[in-house]
CSV table of C-alpha atoms and ligand atoms in Angstrom, one decimal:
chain,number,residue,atom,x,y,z
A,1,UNK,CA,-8.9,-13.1,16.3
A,2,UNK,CA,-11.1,-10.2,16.7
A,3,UNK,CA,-11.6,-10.3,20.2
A,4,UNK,CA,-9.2,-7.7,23.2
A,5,UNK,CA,-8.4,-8.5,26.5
A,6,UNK,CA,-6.3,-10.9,28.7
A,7,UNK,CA,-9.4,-11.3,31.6
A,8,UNK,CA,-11.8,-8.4,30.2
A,9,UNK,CA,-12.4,-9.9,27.0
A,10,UNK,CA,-14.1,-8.0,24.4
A,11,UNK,CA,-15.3,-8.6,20.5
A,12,UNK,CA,-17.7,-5.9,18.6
A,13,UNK,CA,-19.9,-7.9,16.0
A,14,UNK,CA,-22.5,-6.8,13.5
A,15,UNK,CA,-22.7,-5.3,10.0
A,16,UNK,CA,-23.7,-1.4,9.3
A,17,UNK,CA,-26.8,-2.4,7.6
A,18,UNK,CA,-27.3,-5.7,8.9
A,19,UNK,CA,-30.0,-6.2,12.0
A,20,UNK,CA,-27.7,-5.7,14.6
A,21,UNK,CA,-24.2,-4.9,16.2
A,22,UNK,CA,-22.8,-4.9,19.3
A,23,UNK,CA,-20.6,-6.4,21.5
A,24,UNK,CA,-20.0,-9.4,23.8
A,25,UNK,CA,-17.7,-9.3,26.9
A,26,UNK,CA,-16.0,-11.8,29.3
A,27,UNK,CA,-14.7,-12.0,32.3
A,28,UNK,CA,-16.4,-9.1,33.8
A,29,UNK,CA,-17.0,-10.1,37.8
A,30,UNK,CA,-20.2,-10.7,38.9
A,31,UNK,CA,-22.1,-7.9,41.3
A,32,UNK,CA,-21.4,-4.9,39.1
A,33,UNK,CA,-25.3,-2.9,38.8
A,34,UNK,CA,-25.8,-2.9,34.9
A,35,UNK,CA,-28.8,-1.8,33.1
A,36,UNK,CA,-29.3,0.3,29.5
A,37,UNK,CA,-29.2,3.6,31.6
A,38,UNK,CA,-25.9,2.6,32.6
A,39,UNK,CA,-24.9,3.1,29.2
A,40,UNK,CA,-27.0,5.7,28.1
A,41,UNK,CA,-24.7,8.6,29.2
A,42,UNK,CA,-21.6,7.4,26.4
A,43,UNK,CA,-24.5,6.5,24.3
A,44,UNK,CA,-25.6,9.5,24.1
A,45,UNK,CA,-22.6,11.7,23.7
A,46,UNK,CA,-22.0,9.1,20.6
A,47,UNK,CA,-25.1,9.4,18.9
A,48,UNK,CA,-25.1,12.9,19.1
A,49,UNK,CA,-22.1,12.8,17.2
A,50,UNK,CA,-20.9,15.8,19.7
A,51,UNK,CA,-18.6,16.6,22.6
A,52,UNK,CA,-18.8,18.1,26.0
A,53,UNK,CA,-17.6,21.3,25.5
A,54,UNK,CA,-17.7,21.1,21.7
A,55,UNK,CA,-20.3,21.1,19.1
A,56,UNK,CA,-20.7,18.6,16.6
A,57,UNK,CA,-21.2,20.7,13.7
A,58,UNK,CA,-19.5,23.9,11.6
A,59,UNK,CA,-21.6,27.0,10.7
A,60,UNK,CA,-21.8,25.3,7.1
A,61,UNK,CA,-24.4,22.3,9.0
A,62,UNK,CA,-23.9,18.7,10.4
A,63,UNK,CA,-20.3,16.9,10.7
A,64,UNK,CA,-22.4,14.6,11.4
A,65,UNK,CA,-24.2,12.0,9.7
A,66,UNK,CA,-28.0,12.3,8.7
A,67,UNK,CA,-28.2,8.4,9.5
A,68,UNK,CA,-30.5,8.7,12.7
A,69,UNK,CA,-30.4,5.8,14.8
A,70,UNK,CA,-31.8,4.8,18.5
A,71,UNK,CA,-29.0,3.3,19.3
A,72,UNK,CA,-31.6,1.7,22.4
A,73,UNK,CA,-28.8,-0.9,24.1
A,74,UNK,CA,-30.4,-4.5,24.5
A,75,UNK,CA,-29.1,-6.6,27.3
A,76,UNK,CA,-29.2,-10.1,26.0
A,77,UNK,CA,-27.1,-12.1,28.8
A,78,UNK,CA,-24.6,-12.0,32.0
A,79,UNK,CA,-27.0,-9.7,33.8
A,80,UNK,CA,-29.9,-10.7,36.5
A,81,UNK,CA,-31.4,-8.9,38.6
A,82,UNK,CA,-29.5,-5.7,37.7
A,83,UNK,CA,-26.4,-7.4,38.4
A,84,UNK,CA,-23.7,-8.7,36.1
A,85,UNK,CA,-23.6,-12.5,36.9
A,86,UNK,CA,-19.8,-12.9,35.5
A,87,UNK,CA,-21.2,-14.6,32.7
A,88,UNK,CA,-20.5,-13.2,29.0
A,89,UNK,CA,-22.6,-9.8,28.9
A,90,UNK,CA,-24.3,-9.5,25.3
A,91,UNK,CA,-25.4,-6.2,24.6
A,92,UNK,CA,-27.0,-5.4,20.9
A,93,UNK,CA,-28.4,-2.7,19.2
A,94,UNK,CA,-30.8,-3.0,16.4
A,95,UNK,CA,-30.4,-1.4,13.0
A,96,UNK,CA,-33.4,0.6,11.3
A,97,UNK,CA,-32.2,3.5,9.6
A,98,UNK,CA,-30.4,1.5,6.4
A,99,UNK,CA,-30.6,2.7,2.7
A,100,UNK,CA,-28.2,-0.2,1.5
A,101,UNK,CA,-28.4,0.7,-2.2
A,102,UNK,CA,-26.3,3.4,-2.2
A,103,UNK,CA,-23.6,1.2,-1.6
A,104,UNK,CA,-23.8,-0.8,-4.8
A,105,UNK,CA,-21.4,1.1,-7.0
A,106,UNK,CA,-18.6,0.3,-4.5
A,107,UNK,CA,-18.5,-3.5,-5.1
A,108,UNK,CA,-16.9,-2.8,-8.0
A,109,UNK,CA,-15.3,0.2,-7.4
A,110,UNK,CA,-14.1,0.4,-3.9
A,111,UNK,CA,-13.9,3.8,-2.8
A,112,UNK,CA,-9.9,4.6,-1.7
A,113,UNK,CA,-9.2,4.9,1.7
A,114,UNK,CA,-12.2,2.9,2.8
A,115,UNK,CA,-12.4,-1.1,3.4
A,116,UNK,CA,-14.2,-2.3,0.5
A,117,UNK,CA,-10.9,-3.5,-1.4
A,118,UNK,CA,-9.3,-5.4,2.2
A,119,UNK,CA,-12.7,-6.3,3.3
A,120,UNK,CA,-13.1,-8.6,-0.1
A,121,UNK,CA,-9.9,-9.7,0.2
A,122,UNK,CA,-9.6,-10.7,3.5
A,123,UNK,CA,-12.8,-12.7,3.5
A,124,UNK,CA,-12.2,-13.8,0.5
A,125,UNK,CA,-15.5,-11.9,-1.4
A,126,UNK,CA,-18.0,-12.8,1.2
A,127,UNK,CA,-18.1,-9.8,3.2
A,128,UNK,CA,-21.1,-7.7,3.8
A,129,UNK,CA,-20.7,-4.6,1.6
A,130,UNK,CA,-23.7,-2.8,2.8
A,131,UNK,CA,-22.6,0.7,4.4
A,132,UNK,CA,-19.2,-0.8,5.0
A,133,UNK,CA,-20.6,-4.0,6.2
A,134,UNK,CA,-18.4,-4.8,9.8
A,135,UNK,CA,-15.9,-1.7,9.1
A,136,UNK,CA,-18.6,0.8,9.2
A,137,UNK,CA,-18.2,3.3,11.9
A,138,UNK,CA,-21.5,2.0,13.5
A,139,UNK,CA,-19.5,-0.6,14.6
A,140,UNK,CA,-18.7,2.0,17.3
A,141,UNK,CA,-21.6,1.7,19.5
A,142,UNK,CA,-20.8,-1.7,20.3
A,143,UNK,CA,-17.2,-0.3,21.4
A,144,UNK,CA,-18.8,2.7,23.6
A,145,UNK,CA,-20.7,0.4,25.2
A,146,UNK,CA,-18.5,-1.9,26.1
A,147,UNK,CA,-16.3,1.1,27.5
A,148,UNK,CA,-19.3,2.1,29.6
A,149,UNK,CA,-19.0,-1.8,31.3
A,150,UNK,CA,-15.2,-1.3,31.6
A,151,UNK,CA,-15.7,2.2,33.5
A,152,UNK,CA,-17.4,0.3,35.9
A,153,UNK,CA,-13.8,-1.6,36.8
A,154,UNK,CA,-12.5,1.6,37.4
A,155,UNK,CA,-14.6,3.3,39.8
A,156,UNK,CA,-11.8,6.4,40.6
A,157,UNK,CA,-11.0,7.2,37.4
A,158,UNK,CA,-12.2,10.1,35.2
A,159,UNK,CA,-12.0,10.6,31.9
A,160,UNK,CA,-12.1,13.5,30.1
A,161,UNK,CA,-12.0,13.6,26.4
A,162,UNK,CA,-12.1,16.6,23.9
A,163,UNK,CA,-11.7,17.5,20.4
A,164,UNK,CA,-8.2,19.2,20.2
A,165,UNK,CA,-7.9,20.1,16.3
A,166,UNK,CA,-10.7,19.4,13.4
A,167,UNK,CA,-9.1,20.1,9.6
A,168,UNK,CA,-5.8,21.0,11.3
A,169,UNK,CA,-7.5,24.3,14.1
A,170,UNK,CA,-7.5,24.3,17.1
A,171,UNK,CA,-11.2,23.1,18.1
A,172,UNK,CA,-13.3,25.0,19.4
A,173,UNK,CA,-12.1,27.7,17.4
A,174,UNK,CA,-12.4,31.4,18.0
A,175,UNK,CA,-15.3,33.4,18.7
A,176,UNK,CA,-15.4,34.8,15.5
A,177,UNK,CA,-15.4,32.4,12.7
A,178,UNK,CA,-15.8,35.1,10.2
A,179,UNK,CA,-13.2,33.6,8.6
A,180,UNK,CA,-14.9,30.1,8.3
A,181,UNK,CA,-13.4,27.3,9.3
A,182,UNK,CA,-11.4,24.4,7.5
A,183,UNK,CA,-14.3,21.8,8.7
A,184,UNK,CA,-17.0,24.4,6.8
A,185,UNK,CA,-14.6,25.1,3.7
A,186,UNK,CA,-14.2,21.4,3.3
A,187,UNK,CA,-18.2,20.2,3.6
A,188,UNK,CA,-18.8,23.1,0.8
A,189,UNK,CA,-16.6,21.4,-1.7
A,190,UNK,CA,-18.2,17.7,-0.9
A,191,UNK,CA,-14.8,16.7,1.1
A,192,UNK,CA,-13.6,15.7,4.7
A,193,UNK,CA,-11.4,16.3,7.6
A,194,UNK,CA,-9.7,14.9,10.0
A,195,UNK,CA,-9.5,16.0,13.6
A,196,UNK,CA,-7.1,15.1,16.9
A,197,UNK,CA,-8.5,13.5,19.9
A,198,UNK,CA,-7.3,14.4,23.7
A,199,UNK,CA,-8.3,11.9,26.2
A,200,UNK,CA,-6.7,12.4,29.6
A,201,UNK,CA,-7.6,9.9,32.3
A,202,UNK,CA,-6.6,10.7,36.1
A,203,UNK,CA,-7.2,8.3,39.8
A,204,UNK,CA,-5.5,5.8,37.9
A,205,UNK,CA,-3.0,4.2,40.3
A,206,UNK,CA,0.8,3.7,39.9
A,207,UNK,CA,2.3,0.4,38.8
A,208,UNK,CA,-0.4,-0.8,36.3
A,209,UNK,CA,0.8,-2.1,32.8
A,210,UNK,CA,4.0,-4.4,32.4
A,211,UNK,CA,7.6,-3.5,31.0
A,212,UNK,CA,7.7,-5.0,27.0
A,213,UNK,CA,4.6,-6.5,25.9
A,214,UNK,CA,1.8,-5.3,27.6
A,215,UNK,CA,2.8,-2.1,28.4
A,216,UNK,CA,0.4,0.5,29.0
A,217,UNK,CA,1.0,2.5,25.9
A,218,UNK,CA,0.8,-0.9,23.6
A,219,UNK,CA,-2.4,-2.2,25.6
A,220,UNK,CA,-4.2,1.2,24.9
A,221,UNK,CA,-2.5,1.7,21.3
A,222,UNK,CA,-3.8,-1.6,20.2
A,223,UNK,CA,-7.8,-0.9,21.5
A,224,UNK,CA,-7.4,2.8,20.4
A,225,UNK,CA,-6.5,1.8,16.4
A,226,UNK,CA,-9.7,-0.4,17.0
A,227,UNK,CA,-11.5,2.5,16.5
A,228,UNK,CA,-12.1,2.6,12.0
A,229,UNK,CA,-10.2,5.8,11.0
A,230,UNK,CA,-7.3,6.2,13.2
A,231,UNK,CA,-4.2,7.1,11.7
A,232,UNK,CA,-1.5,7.4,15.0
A,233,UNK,CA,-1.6,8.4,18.9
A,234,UNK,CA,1.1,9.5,20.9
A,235,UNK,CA,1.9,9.6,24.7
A,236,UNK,CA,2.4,12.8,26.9
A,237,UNK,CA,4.8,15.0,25.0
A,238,UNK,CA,4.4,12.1,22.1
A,239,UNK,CA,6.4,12.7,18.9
A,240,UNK,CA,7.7,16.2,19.9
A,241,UNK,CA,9.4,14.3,22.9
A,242,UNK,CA,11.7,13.6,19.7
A,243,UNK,CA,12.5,17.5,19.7
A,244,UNK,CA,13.0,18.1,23.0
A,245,UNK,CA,16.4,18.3,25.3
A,246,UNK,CA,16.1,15.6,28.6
A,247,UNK,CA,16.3,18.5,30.7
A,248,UNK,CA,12.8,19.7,29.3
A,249,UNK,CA,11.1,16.4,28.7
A,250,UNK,CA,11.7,14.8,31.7
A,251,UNK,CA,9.1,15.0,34.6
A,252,UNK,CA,11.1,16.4,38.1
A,253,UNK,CA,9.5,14.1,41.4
A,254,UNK,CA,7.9,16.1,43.9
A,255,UNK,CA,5.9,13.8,46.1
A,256,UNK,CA,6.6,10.4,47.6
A,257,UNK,CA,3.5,8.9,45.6
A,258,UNK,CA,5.6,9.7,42.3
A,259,UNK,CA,3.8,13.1,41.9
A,260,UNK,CA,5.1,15.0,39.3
A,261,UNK,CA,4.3,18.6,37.9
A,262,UNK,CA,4.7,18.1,34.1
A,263,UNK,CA,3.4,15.3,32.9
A,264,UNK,CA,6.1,14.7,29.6
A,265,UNK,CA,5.4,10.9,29.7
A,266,UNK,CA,2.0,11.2,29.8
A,267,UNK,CA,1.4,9.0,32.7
A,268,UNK,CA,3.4,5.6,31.9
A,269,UNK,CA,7.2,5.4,32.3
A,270,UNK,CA,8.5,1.9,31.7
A,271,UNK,CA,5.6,0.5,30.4
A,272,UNK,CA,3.8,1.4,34.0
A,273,UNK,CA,1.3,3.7,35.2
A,274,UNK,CA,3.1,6.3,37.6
A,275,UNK,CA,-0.1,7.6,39.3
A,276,UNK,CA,0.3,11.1,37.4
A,277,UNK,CA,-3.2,11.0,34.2
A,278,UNK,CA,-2.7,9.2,31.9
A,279,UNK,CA,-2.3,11.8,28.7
A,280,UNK,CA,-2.9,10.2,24.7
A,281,UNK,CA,-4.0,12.1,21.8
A,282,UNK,CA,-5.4,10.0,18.7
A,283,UNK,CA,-5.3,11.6,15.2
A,284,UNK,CA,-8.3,10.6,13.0
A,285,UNK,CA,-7.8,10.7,9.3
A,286,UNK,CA,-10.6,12.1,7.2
A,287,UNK,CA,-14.0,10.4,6.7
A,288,UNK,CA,-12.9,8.3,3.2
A,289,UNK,CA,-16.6,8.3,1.6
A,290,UNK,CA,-16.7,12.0,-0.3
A,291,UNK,CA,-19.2,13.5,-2.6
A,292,UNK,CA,-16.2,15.3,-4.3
A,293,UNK,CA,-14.9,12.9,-7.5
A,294,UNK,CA,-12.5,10.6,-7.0
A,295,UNK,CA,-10.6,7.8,-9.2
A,296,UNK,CA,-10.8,4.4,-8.5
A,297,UNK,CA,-10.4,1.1,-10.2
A,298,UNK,CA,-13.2,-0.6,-11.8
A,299,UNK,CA,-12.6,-4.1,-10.9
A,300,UNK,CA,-14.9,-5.7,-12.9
A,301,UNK,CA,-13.6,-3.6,-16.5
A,302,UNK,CA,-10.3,-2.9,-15.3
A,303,UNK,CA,-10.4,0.3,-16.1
A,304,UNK,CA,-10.1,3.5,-14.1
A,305,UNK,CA,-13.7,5.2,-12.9
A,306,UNK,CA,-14.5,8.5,-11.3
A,307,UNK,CA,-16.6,7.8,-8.0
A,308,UNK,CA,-18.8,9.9,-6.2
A,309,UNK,CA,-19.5,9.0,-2.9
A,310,UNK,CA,-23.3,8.4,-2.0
A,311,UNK,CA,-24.5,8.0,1.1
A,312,UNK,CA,-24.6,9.1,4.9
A,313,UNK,CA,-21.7,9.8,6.0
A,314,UNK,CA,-19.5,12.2,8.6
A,315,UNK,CA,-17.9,15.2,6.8
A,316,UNK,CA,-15.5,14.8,10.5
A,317,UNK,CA,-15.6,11.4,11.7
A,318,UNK,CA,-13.5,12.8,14.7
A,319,UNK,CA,-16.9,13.8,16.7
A,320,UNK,CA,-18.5,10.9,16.6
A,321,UNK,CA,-14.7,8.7,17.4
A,322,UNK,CA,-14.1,10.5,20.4
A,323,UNK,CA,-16.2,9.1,22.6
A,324,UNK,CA,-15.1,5.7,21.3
A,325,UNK,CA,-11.5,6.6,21.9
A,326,UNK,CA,-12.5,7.0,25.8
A,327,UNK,CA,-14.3,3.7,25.6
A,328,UNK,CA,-11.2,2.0,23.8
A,329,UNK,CA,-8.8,3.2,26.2
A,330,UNK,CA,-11.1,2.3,28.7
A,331,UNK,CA,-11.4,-0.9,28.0
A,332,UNK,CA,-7.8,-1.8,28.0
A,333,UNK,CA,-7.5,0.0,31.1
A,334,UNK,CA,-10.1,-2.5,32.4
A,335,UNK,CA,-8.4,-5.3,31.8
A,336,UNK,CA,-5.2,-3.6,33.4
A,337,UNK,CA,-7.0,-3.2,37.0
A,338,UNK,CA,-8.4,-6.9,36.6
A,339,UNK,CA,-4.8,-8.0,36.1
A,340,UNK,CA,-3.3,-6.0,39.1
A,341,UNK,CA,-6.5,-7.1,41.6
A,342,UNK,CA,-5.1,-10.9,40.1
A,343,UNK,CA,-1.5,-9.9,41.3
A,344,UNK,CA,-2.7,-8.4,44.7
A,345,UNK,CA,-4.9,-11.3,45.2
A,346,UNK,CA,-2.0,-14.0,44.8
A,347,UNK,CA,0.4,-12.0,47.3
A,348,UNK,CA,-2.1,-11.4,49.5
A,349,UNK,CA,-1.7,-7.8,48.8
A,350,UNK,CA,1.9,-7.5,50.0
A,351,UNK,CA,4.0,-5.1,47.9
B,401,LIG,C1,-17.7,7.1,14.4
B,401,LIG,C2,-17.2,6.8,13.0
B,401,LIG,C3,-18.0,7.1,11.9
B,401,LIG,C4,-17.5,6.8,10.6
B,401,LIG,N1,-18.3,7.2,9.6
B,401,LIG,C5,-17.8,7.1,8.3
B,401,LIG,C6,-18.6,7.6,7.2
B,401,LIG,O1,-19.7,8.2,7.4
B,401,LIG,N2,-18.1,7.4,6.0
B,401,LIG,C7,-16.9,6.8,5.7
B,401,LIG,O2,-16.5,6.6,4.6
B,401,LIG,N3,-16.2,6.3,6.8
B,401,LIG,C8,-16.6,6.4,8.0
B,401,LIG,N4,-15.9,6.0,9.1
B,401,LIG,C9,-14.6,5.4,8.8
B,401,LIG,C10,-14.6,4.0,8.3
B,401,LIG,O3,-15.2,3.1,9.2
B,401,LIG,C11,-13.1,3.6,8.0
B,401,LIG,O4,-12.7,4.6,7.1
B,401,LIG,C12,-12.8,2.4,7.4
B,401,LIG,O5,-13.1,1.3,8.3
B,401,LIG,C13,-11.4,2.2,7.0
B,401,LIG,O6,-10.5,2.9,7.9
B,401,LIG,P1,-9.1,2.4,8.4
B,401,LIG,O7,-8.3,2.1,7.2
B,401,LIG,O8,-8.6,3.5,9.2
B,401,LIG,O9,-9.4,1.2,9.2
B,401,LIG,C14,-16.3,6.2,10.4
B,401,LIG,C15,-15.5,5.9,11.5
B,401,LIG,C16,-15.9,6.2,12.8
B,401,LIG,C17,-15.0,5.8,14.0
């Protein structure tokens, strides 16, 4: 079903343009201090569709949406007193800012690359269409907040995330953009781009994750491509690994606690954390919803129909994604510690 999580359990709910989303978690222990301004600071770095050390828009204007919401996180359960109680944590987030009928031409001619087409399909013609109805990218904030709960479970950890490429550059690019950048050239012609997302994660300790299922690359992997829009991830030196002699891509030990000083494997050999960051990149396709024309299907005439996307959407839907790349990996990370503290607790901590 649509739910993560062996013991930190998480679903994302809600529609784009119905009157809420969010998520619901289990099995997060009780005596963590939660509140909205717990959440506020991944919040905010999502609503502002922007970056630490990058900026969420191209000389040309916005990469960003012009939908503006609060995104004001309501704490409906499994916290009392500022605590969590263990109980399932409900958090929701009203939606105000909807102009649903510029989705009406897509119910009969979904727009390629988008969800309209599976969406029907898969439940079977009564799924929301409104602004891409439960595969909308709002959808997000429910996910960023739920990473905010899981960062809790991993108080040593760091995370730092950046924007690596947008439209195929290196992001930020140089000083002088003279040039104009692919993001810029693309929003002028009423297209999209896609972008590639670092997150590196360090104070994770050694041996989390398991061998075959449930390693540490397929826990993250699977939360990560919850995220709408993402298109592949790879691991340390990832795909060019594939390129590479043994001599280079292996990582030489220097120090008893597995220290090494390359980090080829990105963190995980075997499936298991080996106390070096953990290193993923994420590539984000392109935001599908274009003003540019595009062919589609008619369903209803069966016959082929130029489309022009209306709407609100991302010219880079990579901005606004990193953040809930963090929270994905976050999440899965979560659960990993909660596993481990199970394992400590029934050998009474012996290695
Ligand atoms: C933060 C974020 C914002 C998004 N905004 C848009 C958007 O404005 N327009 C659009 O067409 N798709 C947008 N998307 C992508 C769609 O949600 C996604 O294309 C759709 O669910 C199908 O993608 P998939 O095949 O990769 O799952 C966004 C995704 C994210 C993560």
């Amino acid at each position: 079903m649509n739910t993560i999580g062996r013991l930190f359990r998480v679903s994302v709910l809600g529609e784009s343009h119905g009157p809420a989303v969010g998520c619901l978690i289990d099995g997060c222990p009780p005596g963590l201090a939660l509140s909205p301004g717990t959440l506020e600071a991944d919040l905010g770095r999502r609503r502002a569709g922007s970056l630490s050390g990058g900026s969420g828009g191209g000389a040309g204007g916005s990469a960003a949406t012009a939908r503006h919401e609060a995104d004001e996180p309501e704490i409906i359960s499994g916290v009392y007193g500022g605590k969590t109680t263990g109980t399932p944590i409900l958090i929701l987030f009203r939606n105000a800012d909807t102009i649903s009928s510029d989705y009406e031409a897509f119910r009969d001619s979904p727009r390629p690359g988008h969800a309209d087409f599976t969406g029907k399909v898969r439940y079977r013609g009564f799924a929301d269409p409104r602004g891409g109805g439960h595969f909308s990218g709002r959808l997000t904030v429910g996910l960023v907040a739920a990473g905010a709960v899981a960062k809790l479970l991993l108080p040593g950890c760091r995370f730092e995330t950046r924007l690596a490429e947008v439209g195929g550059q290196p992001w930020p690019g140089p000083a002088d953009t003279s040039r104009g950048s692919a993001l810029d050239a693309a929003m002028a012609a009423g297209d999209s781009v896609g972008g590639v997302v670092e997150v590196r994660v360090s104070g994770l300790p050694a041996g989390l994750g398991e061998p075959f299922f449930g390693s540490v690359e397929s826990l993250v992997s699977e939360a990560v491509f919850a995220v709408p829009g993402i298109r592949g991830i790879e691991f340390g030196d990832g795909f060019a690994a594939a390129r590479m002699r043994g001599s280079e891509h292996n990582d030489p030990f220097v120090g008893r606690d597995g220290a090494t000083p390359r980090n080829g494997a990105g963190g995980v050999n075997g499936g298991v954390t080996n106390g070096n960051d953990l290193v993923f990149r994420a590539a984000v396709k392109p935001t599908s919803t274009i003003a540019a024309a595009q062919s589609t299907l008619d369903f209803s005439t069966g016959k082929m129909a130029r489309l022009e996307g209306k709407g609100r959407h991302d010219a880079c839907i990579a901005f606004r994604a990193a953040v809930a790349i963090e929270a994905a990996s976050a999440i899965a990370l979560a659960d990993l510690a909660l596993i481990a503290r199970s394992y400590d607790a029934a050998s009474g901590g012996k290695a």
